[in-house]
Every structure is written in structure tokens, then in C-alpha cells.
Short mmCIF file of C-alpha atoms and ligand atoms in Angstrom, two decimals:
data_model
loop_
_atom_site.label_atom_id
_atom_site.label_comp_id
_atom_site.label_asym_id
_atom_site.label_seq_id
_atom_site.Cartn_x
_atom_site.Cartn_y
_atom_site.Cartn_z
CA MET A 1 55.34 -0.39 32.82
CA GLY A 2 55.07 -3.99 33.81
CA ILE A 3 54.32 -6.94 31.83
CA LEU A 4 50.26 -7.62 31.39
CA VAL A 5 49.02 -10.87 31.37
CA GLN A 6 45.62 -11.80 29.65
CA LYS A 7 43.68 -15.15 29.57
CA TYR A 8 40.63 -15.54 27.13
CA GLY A 9 38.67 -18.81 28.02
CA GLY A 10 36.70 -21.22 25.48
CA SER A 11 33.69 -19.51 25.10
CA SER A 12 35.55 -16.06 24.38
CA LEU A 13 37.46 -17.94 21.34
CA ALA A 14 34.58 -20.14 20.27
CA SER A 15 34.64 -19.20 16.48
CA ALA A 16 36.53 -16.78 13.89
CA GLU A 17 34.40 -14.03 14.82
CA ARG A 18 35.13 -14.79 18.37
CA ILE A 19 38.87 -14.95 17.69
CA ARG A 20 38.76 -11.47 15.82
CA ALA A 21 37.15 -9.64 18.64
CA VAL A 22 39.88 -10.76 20.76
CA ALA A 23 42.17 -9.97 18.68
CA GLU A 24 41.05 -6.78 18.46
CA ARG A 25 40.65 -6.44 22.27
CA VAL A 26 44.05 -7.67 22.88
CA ILE A 27 45.33 -4.74 20.18
CA ALA A 28 43.37 -2.08 22.41
CA SER A 29 45.19 -2.89 25.93
CA HIS A 30 48.68 -3.05 23.87
CA ARG A 31 49.92 -0.12 24.65
CA ALA A 32 53.57 0.81 23.49
CA ASP A 33 54.97 0.80 27.19
CA GLN A 34 53.23 -2.31 28.21
CA PRO A 35 54.12 -5.77 26.78
CA ILE A 36 51.56 -8.54 26.73
CA VAL A 37 51.28 -12.21 27.08
CA VAL A 38 48.22 -13.73 26.15
CA VAL A 39 47.15 -17.24 27.16
CA VAL A 40 44.37 -19.00 25.45
CA SER A 41 42.29 -22.29 26.28
CA ALA A 42 40.80 -24.32 23.71
CA MET A 43 37.93 -23.04 21.57
CA GLY A 44 34.80 -23.69 22.93
CA ASP A 45 33.75 -27.10 23.52
CA THR A 46 36.99 -28.65 22.09
CA THR A 47 38.10 -30.14 24.99
CA ASP A 48 34.93 -32.08 25.92
CA ASP A 49 34.82 -32.77 22.12
CA LEU A 50 38.28 -34.71 22.04
CA ILE A 51 37.59 -36.62 25.37
CA LYS A 52 34.32 -37.92 24.05
CA LEU A 53 35.91 -38.73 20.85
CA ALA A 54 38.68 -40.62 22.74
CA GLN A 55 36.38 -42.76 24.46
CA GLN A 56 34.34 -43.72 21.65
CA LEU A 57 37.81 -45.54 20.75
CA ALA A 58 38.96 -46.52 24.42
CA ASP A 59 36.80 -46.83 27.94
CA GLU A 60 39.78 -45.42 29.49
CA PRO A 61 41.99 -43.75 27.58
CA ASP A 62 45.79 -43.88 28.40
CA ASP A 63 46.44 -40.64 30.15
CA ARG A 64 49.55 -39.76 28.27
CA GLU A 65 47.99 -39.96 25.06
CA LEU A 66 44.93 -38.37 26.07
CA ASP A 67 47.26 -35.13 27.51
CA LEU A 68 48.82 -35.02 24.25
CA LEU A 69 45.51 -35.06 22.38
CA LEU A 70 43.81 -32.34 24.96
CA SER A 71 46.78 -30.32 24.34
CA THR A 72 45.99 -29.61 20.62
CA GLY A 73 42.94 -27.87 21.38
CA GLU A 74 44.77 -24.70 22.83
CA THR A 75 47.63 -25.23 20.41
CA ILE A 76 44.86 -24.53 17.60
CA SER A 77 43.74 -21.11 19.32
CA CYS A 78 46.98 -19.98 20.18
CA THR A 79 48.20 -20.22 16.18
CA LEU A 80 44.99 -18.88 15.38
CA LEU A 81 45.06 -16.07 17.61
CA ALA A 82 48.63 -15.02 16.58
CA MET A 83 47.85 -15.33 12.97
CA THR A 84 44.76 -13.12 13.32
CA LEU A 85 47.10 -10.64 15.05
CA ARG A 86 49.54 -10.22 12.45
CA HIS A 87 47.24 -10.02 10.01
CA MET A 88 45.97 -7.34 11.60
CA GLY A 89 49.11 -5.55 10.97
CA HIS A 90 50.81 -6.42 15.07
CA ASP A 91 53.95 -8.47 15.30
CA ALA A 92 52.59 -11.51 17.31
CA ILE A 93 54.30 -15.34 17.92
CA SER A 94 52.35 -18.40 19.43
CA LEU A 95 54.48 -20.60 21.76
CA THR A 96 53.20 -23.75 23.38
CA GLY A 97 53.63 -24.52 26.98
CA ALA A 98 56.51 -26.38 26.55
CA GLN A 99 58.24 -23.45 24.25
CA ALA A 100 57.06 -20.95 26.80
CA GLY A 101 59.14 -22.78 29.56
CA ILE A 102 56.31 -24.44 31.15
CA LYS A 103 57.79 -27.53 33.39
CA THR A 104 55.57 -29.87 35.10
CA ASP A 105 55.49 -33.04 37.08
CA THR A 106 54.56 -35.88 35.90
CA SER A 107 51.28 -36.72 36.83
CA TYR A 108 49.40 -36.70 33.72
CA SER A 109 45.71 -34.98 33.41
CA ARG A 110 46.37 -33.19 36.70
CA ALA A 111 50.21 -32.13 36.49
CA ARG A 112 51.42 -29.30 38.98
CA ILE A 113 53.87 -26.62 37.44
CA VAL A 114 57.32 -27.17 38.92
CA SER A 115 58.99 -24.11 37.41
CA VAL A 116 58.51 -21.54 34.61
CA ASP A 117 61.78 -20.44 32.70
CA PRO A 118 60.70 -17.12 31.35
CA SER A 119 63.52 -16.77 28.97
CA ARG A 120 61.66 -17.53 25.41
CA ILE A 121 58.82 -15.43 26.48
CA GLN A 122 60.95 -12.29 27.42
CA ARG A 123 63.17 -12.84 24.60
CA GLU A 124 59.95 -12.16 22.10
CA LEU A 125 58.49 -9.58 24.56
CA ALA A 126 62.11 -7.88 23.93
CA ALA A 127 61.63 -7.95 20.11
CA GLY A 128 58.19 -6.23 20.20
CA ARG A 129 55.71 -9.21 19.95
CA ILE A 130 52.68 -10.03 21.48
CA VAL A 131 53.21 -13.53 22.92
CA VAL A 132 50.42 -15.73 22.72
CA VAL A 133 50.76 -18.96 24.77
CA ALA A 134 48.74 -22.20 24.95
CA GLY A 135 47.04 -22.55 28.12
CA PHE A 136 46.62 -25.79 30.11
CA GLN A 137 49.65 -27.46 29.25
CA GLY A 138 53.42 -28.19 30.10
CA ILE A 139 56.21 -30.52 29.35
CA ASN A 140 57.61 -32.70 31.83
CA GLU A 141 60.90 -34.59 32.61
CA ASP A 142 60.47 -36.95 29.95
CA PHE A 143 59.72 -34.16 27.31
CA ASP A 144 56.28 -35.46 27.24
CA ILE A 145 53.16 -33.16 27.19
CA THR A 146 50.91 -33.16 30.17
CA THR A 147 47.67 -31.05 31.11
CA LEU A 148 47.00 -29.04 33.94
CA GLY A 149 43.57 -30.28 35.08
CA ARG A 150 40.15 -29.42 33.65
CA GLY A 151 40.17 -25.23 33.52
CA GLY A 152 44.19 -25.11 33.93
CA SER A 153 44.57 -22.31 31.70
CA ASP A 154 44.00 -20.11 34.10
CA THR A 155 46.68 -21.17 36.22
CA THR A 156 49.05 -20.98 33.20
CA ALA A 157 48.22 -17.31 33.17
CA VAL A 158 48.76 -16.86 36.74
CA ALA A 159 52.14 -18.67 36.80
CA LEU A 160 53.19 -16.42 34.00
CA ALA A 161 52.06 -13.16 35.97
CA ALA A 162 53.94 -14.43 38.84
CA ILE A 163 57.27 -15.31 37.05
CA LEU A 164 57.16 -12.14 34.66
CA LYS A 165 56.36 -9.98 37.82
CA SER A 166 53.16 -8.73 36.26
CA ASP A 167 50.96 -5.88 37.93
CA LEU A 168 47.87 -7.45 36.80
CA CYS A 169 46.52 -10.85 35.33
CA GLU A 170 43.18 -10.41 33.39
CA ILE A 171 41.14 -13.36 33.03
CA TYR A 172 38.42 -12.84 30.54
CA THR A 173 35.33 -15.06 30.48
CA ASP A 174 31.63 -15.31 29.28
CA VAL A 175 30.48 -13.52 32.72
CA ASP A 176 31.09 -10.19 34.12
CA GLY A 177 32.79 -11.45 37.14
CA VAL A 178 32.75 -13.42 40.45
CA TYR A 179 29.04 -14.01 41.49
CA THR A 180 27.67 -14.73 44.98
CA ALA A 181 26.66 -17.89 43.13
CA ASP A 182 26.70 -19.30 39.76
CA PRO A 183 24.53 -16.77 37.95
CA ARG A 184 23.32 -19.86 35.49
CA ILE A 185 21.87 -21.76 38.77
CA GLU A 186 20.84 -18.83 40.57
CA PRO A 187 19.88 -15.73 38.37
CA ARG A 188 19.42 -13.28 41.55
CA ALA A 189 23.36 -13.52 42.24
CA ARG A 190 25.32 -10.44 42.55
CA LYS A 191 28.60 -9.52 40.86
CA LEU A 192 31.30 -8.89 43.72
CA THR A 193 33.55 -5.89 42.84
CA GLU A 194 36.53 -7.77 45.09
CA ILE A 195 37.02 -10.96 46.82
CA SER A 196 39.75 -12.09 49.11
CA TYR A 197 42.28 -15.25 47.83
CA GLU A 198 41.15 -17.22 50.67
CA GLU A 199 37.63 -16.83 49.71
CA MET A 200 37.95 -17.38 46.31
CA LEU A 201 40.34 -20.02 46.84
CA GLU A 202 37.61 -21.80 48.73
CA LEU A 203 34.59 -21.29 46.33
CA ALA A 204 36.72 -22.19 43.23
CA HIS A 205 38.03 -25.27 45.33
CA TYR A 206 34.54 -26.36 46.06
CA GLY A 207 33.26 -25.97 42.61
CA ALA A 208 32.66 -22.18 41.29
CA ARG A 209 34.64 -23.00 38.13
CA VAL A 210 35.23 -19.23 36.95
CA MET A 211 38.58 -19.73 38.50
CA HIS A 212 40.64 -22.98 38.65
CA SER A 213 41.55 -22.98 42.19
CA ARG A 214 45.44 -23.85 41.57
CA ALA A 215 45.43 -20.43 40.04
CA VAL A 216 44.04 -18.45 42.97
CA GLU A 217 46.87 -20.01 44.84
CA LEU A 218 49.22 -19.35 42.90
CA GLY A 219 48.07 -15.67 42.90
CA SER A 220 47.77 -15.63 46.71
CA VAL A 221 51.53 -17.17 47.15
CA TYR A 222 53.18 -14.62 44.37
CA GLY A 223 50.88 -11.73 45.40
CA VAL A 224 49.43 -11.57 41.88
CA PRO A 225 46.40 -9.26 41.49
CA ILE A 226 43.64 -11.29 39.49
CA VAL A 227 40.67 -9.37 37.58
CA VAL A 228 37.92 -11.78 36.39
CA ARG A 229 36.08 -10.14 33.48
CA SER A 230 33.71 -10.50 30.22
CA SER A 231 34.97 -10.72 27.25
CA PHE A 232 31.93 -9.46 25.61
CA ASN A 233 31.60 -6.06 27.19
CA GLN A 234 33.74 -3.62 29.14
CA ASN A 235 31.80 -3.96 32.13
CA PRO A 236 34.59 -3.73 35.28
CA GLY A 237 35.02 -7.60 36.75
CA THR A 238 36.07 -8.90 39.84
CA LEU A 239 39.27 -8.04 41.68
CA ILE A 240 40.47 -10.97 43.63
CA HIS A 241 43.25 -9.42 45.75
CA GLY A 242 45.00 -9.81 49.46
CA GLY A 243 43.85 -6.09 50.60
CA MET A 244 40.05 -6.67 51.50
CA SER A 245 38.78 -4.08 54.05
CA MET A 246 37.37 -4.88 57.54
CA GLU A 247 33.84 -4.38 56.47
CA VAL A 248 33.31 -6.74 53.50
CA ARG A 249 34.84 -9.40 55.22
CA ASN A 250 32.36 -9.90 57.64
CA LYS A 251 29.80 -11.66 55.64
CA VAL A 252 29.28 -15.11 53.77
CA ARG A 253 30.41 -14.20 50.33
CA GLY A 254 29.09 -16.56 48.16
CA ILE A 255 27.74 -19.84 47.50
CA ALA A 256 29.64 -22.67 45.46
CA HIS A 257 28.36 -25.88 44.29
CA ASP A 258 29.79 -29.00 42.66
CA THR A 259 28.30 -32.13 40.85
CA ASP A 260 31.60 -33.71 40.24
CA VAL A 261 31.23 -35.70 43.35
CA ALA A 262 31.12 -39.44 43.61
CA LYS A 263 31.06 -41.35 47.33
CA ILE A 264 32.46 -44.57 48.50
CA THR A 265 31.04 -46.26 51.73
CA VAL A 266 33.07 -49.27 52.88
CA LEU A 267 30.75 -51.20 55.03
CA GLY A 268 31.20 -53.55 57.81
CA VAL A 269 34.77 -52.34 58.76
CA PRO A 270 36.61 -53.51 61.92
CA ASP A 271 37.06 -50.84 64.27
CA ARG A 272 40.90 -50.83 65.05
CA PRO A 273 43.55 -48.56 64.51
CA GLY A 274 45.30 -48.50 61.24
CA ILE A 275 42.31 -49.18 58.92
CA ALA A 276 42.05 -45.39 57.87
CA SER A 277 45.40 -45.23 57.18
CA SER A 278 45.57 -48.77 54.92
CA LEU A 279 42.93 -47.24 52.91
CA PHE A 280 44.02 -43.65 52.69
CA GLN A 281 47.42 -43.86 51.76
CA PRO A 282 47.25 -46.23 48.59
CA LEU A 283 44.31 -43.61 47.48
CA ALA A 284 46.95 -41.07 47.95
CA GLU A 285 49.94 -42.84 46.34
CA ALA A 286 47.44 -42.92 43.32
CA ASN A 287 47.11 -39.20 43.35
CA ILE A 288 43.44 -39.67 44.02
CA ASN A 289 42.18 -36.59 45.96
CA VAL A 290 39.79 -37.78 48.66
CA ASP A 291 37.63 -35.01 50.21
CA VAL A 292 34.88 -35.38 52.71
CA ILE A 293 35.51 -38.46 55.08
CA VAL A 294 32.92 -39.60 57.35
CA GLN A 295 32.98 -42.44 59.70
CA ASN A 296 30.33 -43.89 62.14
CA THR A 297 30.59 -44.69 65.46
CA SER A 298 31.08 -48.48 65.90
CA ILE A 299 28.55 -50.96 67.02
CA HIS A 300 29.83 -54.51 67.85
CA GLY A 301 33.41 -53.27 66.71
CA VAL A 302 32.56 -52.47 63.14
CA THR A 303 31.71 -49.44 61.71
CA ASP A 304 31.01 -47.89 57.84
CA LEU A 305 33.31 -45.23 56.29
CA SER A 306 32.61 -43.13 53.89
CA PHE A 307 34.54 -40.49 51.85
CA THR A 308 34.12 -38.67 48.34
CA VAL A 309 36.54 -38.42 45.23
CA SER A 310 35.95 -36.91 42.06
CA ARG A 311 33.88 -38.91 39.45
CA THR A 312 36.42 -38.67 37.23
CA ASP A 313 38.22 -40.73 39.81
CA VAL A 314 35.79 -43.21 41.15
CA ASN A 315 36.67 -46.58 39.30
CA ARG A 316 40.11 -46.34 39.75
CA ALA A 317 39.60 -45.71 43.54
CA MET A 318 37.09 -48.38 43.56
CA ARG A 319 40.05 -50.85 41.91
CA ILE A 320 42.56 -49.88 44.79
CA VAL A 321 39.81 -50.17 47.69
CA GLU A 322 37.97 -53.01 46.83
CA PRO A 323 41.10 -55.38 47.55
CA ILE A 324 42.04 -53.59 50.82
CA ALA A 325 38.53 -54.08 51.57
CA ARG A 326 38.82 -57.90 51.20
CA GLU A 327 42.03 -57.57 53.16
CA ILE A 328 40.83 -56.18 55.94
CA GLN A 329 37.79 -58.26 56.20
CA ALA A 330 35.44 -55.54 55.68
CA ALA A 331 31.62 -56.71 54.50
CA ASP A 332 31.39 -54.64 51.30
CA VAL A 333 32.01 -51.38 49.17
CA VAL A 334 29.49 -49.81 47.36
CA SER A 335 29.87 -46.32 45.23
CA ALA A 336 27.37 -43.69 44.56
CA SER A 337 27.58 -40.53 41.94
CA ASP A 338 24.13 -39.07 42.40
CA LEU A 339 25.60 -36.79 44.79
CA ALA A 340 26.46 -32.79 45.10
CA LYS A 341 28.23 -30.52 47.07
CA VAL A 342 27.01 -27.16 48.24
CA SER A 343 28.92 -24.61 50.17
CA ILE A 344 28.64 -21.32 52.08
CA VAL A 345 31.95 -19.44 52.01
CA GLY A 346 33.10 -16.33 54.04
CA THR A 347 35.63 -15.03 56.69
CA GLY A 348 33.26 -13.54 58.57
CA MET A 349 32.24 -16.95 59.71
CA GLN A 350 35.34 -17.61 61.52
CA HIS A 351 34.35 -15.73 64.82
CA ALA A 352 30.76 -15.83 64.41
CA PRO A 353 28.10 -18.78 65.52
CA GLY A 354 25.28 -19.48 63.77
CA TYR A 355 25.91 -19.61 60.16
CA ALA A 356 25.87 -23.80 60.13
CA ALA A 357 22.65 -23.47 62.08
CA ARG A 358 20.97 -20.77 59.61
CA MET A 359 22.54 -23.32 56.47
CA PHE A 360 20.64 -26.46 57.87
CA LYS A 361 17.75 -24.78 58.46
CA ALA A 362 17.91 -22.74 55.14
CA LEU A 363 18.51 -26.83 53.37
CA SER A 364 15.36 -28.24 55.73
CA ASP A 365 12.81 -25.62 54.68
CA ARG A 366 13.04 -27.10 51.39
CA GLN A 367 13.35 -30.57 52.68
CA ILE A 368 16.72 -31.25 51.40
CA ASN A 369 18.35 -34.00 53.13
CA ILE A 370 21.79 -33.50 54.22
CA GLU A 371 24.25 -36.59 53.77
CA MET A 372 27.67 -35.35 55.14
CA ILE A 373 28.92 -32.25 56.30
CA THR A 374 32.41 -30.47 56.10
CA THR A 375 33.86 -27.49 57.27
CA SER A 376 36.99 -24.87 56.79
CA GLU A 377 37.64 -22.03 59.14
CA ILE A 378 35.61 -19.83 56.56
CA ARG A 379 33.44 -22.40 54.65
CA ILE A 380 30.44 -25.10 55.47
CA THR A 381 29.92 -27.60 52.71
CA CYS A 382 27.02 -30.32 52.78
CA LEU A 383 26.52 -32.92 50.65
CA ILE A 384 22.89 -33.43 49.10
CA ASP A 385 21.22 -35.24 46.72
CA ALA A 386 22.57 -34.07 43.01
CA ALA A 387 19.13 -33.57 41.77
CA ARG A 388 18.24 -30.84 44.21
CA VAL A 389 21.29 -28.45 43.87
CA ALA A 390 19.95 -25.81 42.26
CA ASP A 391 17.25 -25.74 44.90
CA ALA A 392 19.90 -25.66 47.64
CA VAL A 393 21.90 -23.13 45.92
CA GLN A 394 18.43 -20.72 45.54
CA GLY A 395 17.71 -21.36 49.13
CA LEU A 396 20.98 -20.63 50.71
CA HIS A 397 21.25 -17.46 48.62
CA GLU A 398 18.20 -16.65 50.05
CA ALA A 399 18.67 -17.26 53.57
CA PHE A 400 21.59 -15.31 53.41
CA ARG A 401 20.27 -12.65 51.64
CA LEU A 402 23.17 -12.39 49.26
CA ASP A 403 20.55 -10.67 46.50
CA GLN A 404 20.47 -7.52 48.78
CA ALA A 405 23.67 -7.24 50.87
CA ASP A 406 25.81 -4.24 49.12
CA LEU A 407 29.01 -6.79 48.54
P1 ADP B 501 36.20 -20.06 30.56
O1 ADP B 501 36.14 -20.93 29.28
O2 ADP B 501 36.15 -18.53 30.11
O3 ADP B 501 37.07 -20.48 31.30
P2 ADP B 501 34.17 -21.49 32.53
O4 ADP B 501 33.12 -22.08 31.76
O5 ADP B 501 35.60 -22.07 32.82
O6 ADP B 501 34.66 -19.89 31.48
O7 ADP B 501 34.16 -20.19 33.57
C1 ADP B 501 33.08 -19.48 33.67
C2 ADP B 501 31.68 -19.93 34.44
O8 ADP B 501 31.93 -20.01 35.55
C3 ADP B 501 30.54 -19.08 33.64
O9 ADP B 501 29.59 -19.13 32.95
C4 ADP B 501 29.67 -19.58 35.19
O10 ADP B 501 28.50 -20.65 34.95
C5 ADP B 501 30.60 -20.35 36.11
N1 ADP B 501 30.35 -19.92 37.74
C6 ADP B 501 30.28 -20.87 38.66
N2 ADP B 501 30.47 -20.02 39.70
C7 ADP B 501 30.47 -18.89 39.34
C8 ADP B 501 30.36 -17.57 40.24
N3 ADP B 501 30.59 -17.72 41.47
N4 ADP B 501 30.45 -16.41 39.43
C9 ADP B 501 30.93 -16.21 38.29
N5 ADP B 501 30.58 -17.77 37.44
C10 ADP B 501 30.55 -18.76 37.94
N1 LIG B 502 40.53 -26.51 27.64
C1 LIG B 502 40.72 -26.61 29.10
C2 LIG B 502 39.39 -27.27 29.70
O1 LIG B 502 38.37 -27.02 29.06
C3 LIG B 502 41.63 -25.68 30.13
C4 LIG B 502 40.83 -24.68 30.11
O2 LIG B 502 39.87 -24.33 29.28
O3 LIG B 502 41.07 -23.69 31.13
O4 LIG B 502 39.22 -27.77 31.01
MG1 MG B 503 37.73 -21.72 33.05
#
């Protein structure tokens, strides 16, 4: 039998009791013929607490130092789980990301995995041990510790499942699976039994934090089936995979929302070739992800250009954009952080008209103003006032009958 990879999120490991419960679950899944690798997140809110602590001492903590600090959260939980398993009579060993062979690039706080050397894990598994790996972290070419971005333990788990050629990667969390919308925002959201990689990727990328988007991307590229399920009960979860039937493909499958949005507007930009490139090239070089871009038609040769970035990047982005705006003789640069994205996702949308109109009507019925719009073949996203996000999710859930459809 192949190797099983399980990942447990922060709320699943929030206390000594929870760690004991996770250890019992790991032992129950560890059959003699199936080696097991367990990836863990930091306990409870540890990562948030460490960030707050750092910010009390430095406004913008140095990113190398911050990554080393944040990696300690996962190091704590992996050692505690391994100790618990050993105490329960099972041979187990904890490994940091570096010990598990996870090499990344050098971009702190959002590092990408460049390679995984599975030899240490394989050696420990061959010795009959349960291997517990600290998620969310790796090591770069300078032997410095990096982290993979918030929610990145999912990506550690799927990367290990891919390199170890696992039959399955199980993501254990605090909800029963992937729902039609965040069940904390829309109580009528329904659990999906299955979802395609491409739909899950769009949902995750546009805010459904139940899965880290890069984990879904890796799952898709390496064909790793992923099951998302609860560590608090035995209910079956949601299978994320490639082999969806035609029938279920033909619908809006879910709604994502994201409040981690900041908008930057460059006002009075001269409308001539090269301007967009002079703004966006330096942002790309600084590794700042620009999402929605809107440029108004120019009146008298000047225009306004707006784009969105993550709230964590807005200060850095402003520091890059302001001098360029002066150089190109734009009138001003302003930023706003009171916006949110709400998206509908479904492969069925790519050949059927009318979804955008239904989405805009649902929002206008609730008097929600749309600031910007962006689409992919299987997604429509609207930027709205952050204060209206719950209303928007609920309105769209109702408009697309996601509480009723047999998904
Ligand atoms: P973990 O610590 O286990 O990684 P996360 O907090 O990262 O857990 O992800 C689980 C949370 O994702 C849920 O508690 C839920 O509020 C949120 N979530 C957002 N969108 C969805 C969705 N479509 N389906 C299920 N959960 C969602
Ligand atoms: N502990 C990290 C975070 O809170 C990584 C993770 O949980 O996946 O973002
Ligand atoms: Mg998570």
C-alpha cells in the first residue's frame, strides 16, 4: 500500500487534549501495511500571536527574522505530537521542514518550494516510524528558514504526498469539508462531496481559506487526490480530484470571499504607451501580486488607474508606486483598505451566458455597489465594500440556489 499523508491544522492541535486526540487518530489510521507521514500546523492562533508580538517590537519586522520566528510555531507542534505518539507506544520522529528535505526559493514569507529530497523521510518510514513534519516551512540556499505564506502547511502536505507518490493526502481541519461558501458566513452553505482541482483552485485563490491555493495547484499538477475533512468527527469529507462527471461540472459550485484586499489608485496618469509597464514591472520585481486592474478611458489624455494588492503588501506597494507616479507626472496616488472580493466559481459558466447578469442583479437587489469586476473562464469576481461582504455572500448563495441544488 502507498504512503498516507495527513495534515492537521491549527484548531485541530489547539491544546494538549487536541494533540492527544490527533495522536489517537493517527494511530487508528496507521495500519501495519501503510506508512504514514503527518504534517502539522502551529497550535491554535500561535502564528497570529507571534506576528502581534513581533509588531509590538518593530512596525515592519524584518522578513528573515519573522520567518524564523513563525517557523517555531510548527516546530513546537511537531515535537509535541511526536512525543505524544511515543508516549502512546508508537515509534515516531519529528522533522523540521529542512530535515524533511524541503528546499525553497529565497522570498521570505511567501517562499515557493523548489525541490523536496525525501530520503530522510523514506529512511524513517523504512525503520517503521511515524514521521511528523513541521508544515509551512522550508530552507533556502543560504540555509535560512523560510515560510510558505499563511495557510502554507497544506502545501507542505501535498508536496510531500506528490514526492512520496501517495495515494491520498488528507487535510484535517475544523469544518467537515469544502462547502458552497464559508459556513461561518453563510449558515445554509452545503458540503460538497467532490470538487475539481480547477474549481477548488479558483475558490482558494479568491479567499476560501479551507485550502491553500498552491496546495491545490500542486495536487493538480502531480495528480494527488486530496480529501478535506474534520478532525473533530468521523464524517466523510470532500474529495478534490480531476475526474469529475459532466453532470456536476455544469453549475456554479461555490462562492468565495476575501477581505484581504487593498486598492491603489494612481490619479491623472498620462495616457501613453509604457505607463502600465513602468508601474507594474517594479511591483512584479518586488514580488507583489497585483490582482484586479482597471484603467478608465482617458479624457483629455489623462486617466485613472486602479489595482488591488493584498493588505499586507499595501505599504510596500505604495513606497514603490509613489516615486514612479511623480516621475510619470501623475496627479496623485491614494490607497484604500475597506474593500472585499466576492466571487462565484464553476466550470459550467464557461459555455453559458447569463451568470454575470445574475450575479450583478443579486448584488444590486441588496443595494451593494460594485467597484471593480474581473473574470476568468470559470469565475466572476466583484469588488465591493468590505462591510457588505456577508450580505453579498448570502445574496449570491440564494440567487444561485446553492442551498438547494444537489451538489
Ligand atoms: P486549518 O487551521 O485547519 O488549516 P483554516 O482556518 O485554514 O483551518 O481553514 C478552515 C476554515 O476555512 C473554516 O473554519 C472556514 O471558516 C473557512 N472556509 C472558507 N471558505 C470555506 C469553504 N468554502 N468551505 C469550508 N470552509 C471554508
Ligand atoms: N501556521 C501557519 C498559519 O497560520 C500555517 C498554516 O496554518 O498552514 O498561516
Ligand atoms: Mg489552513
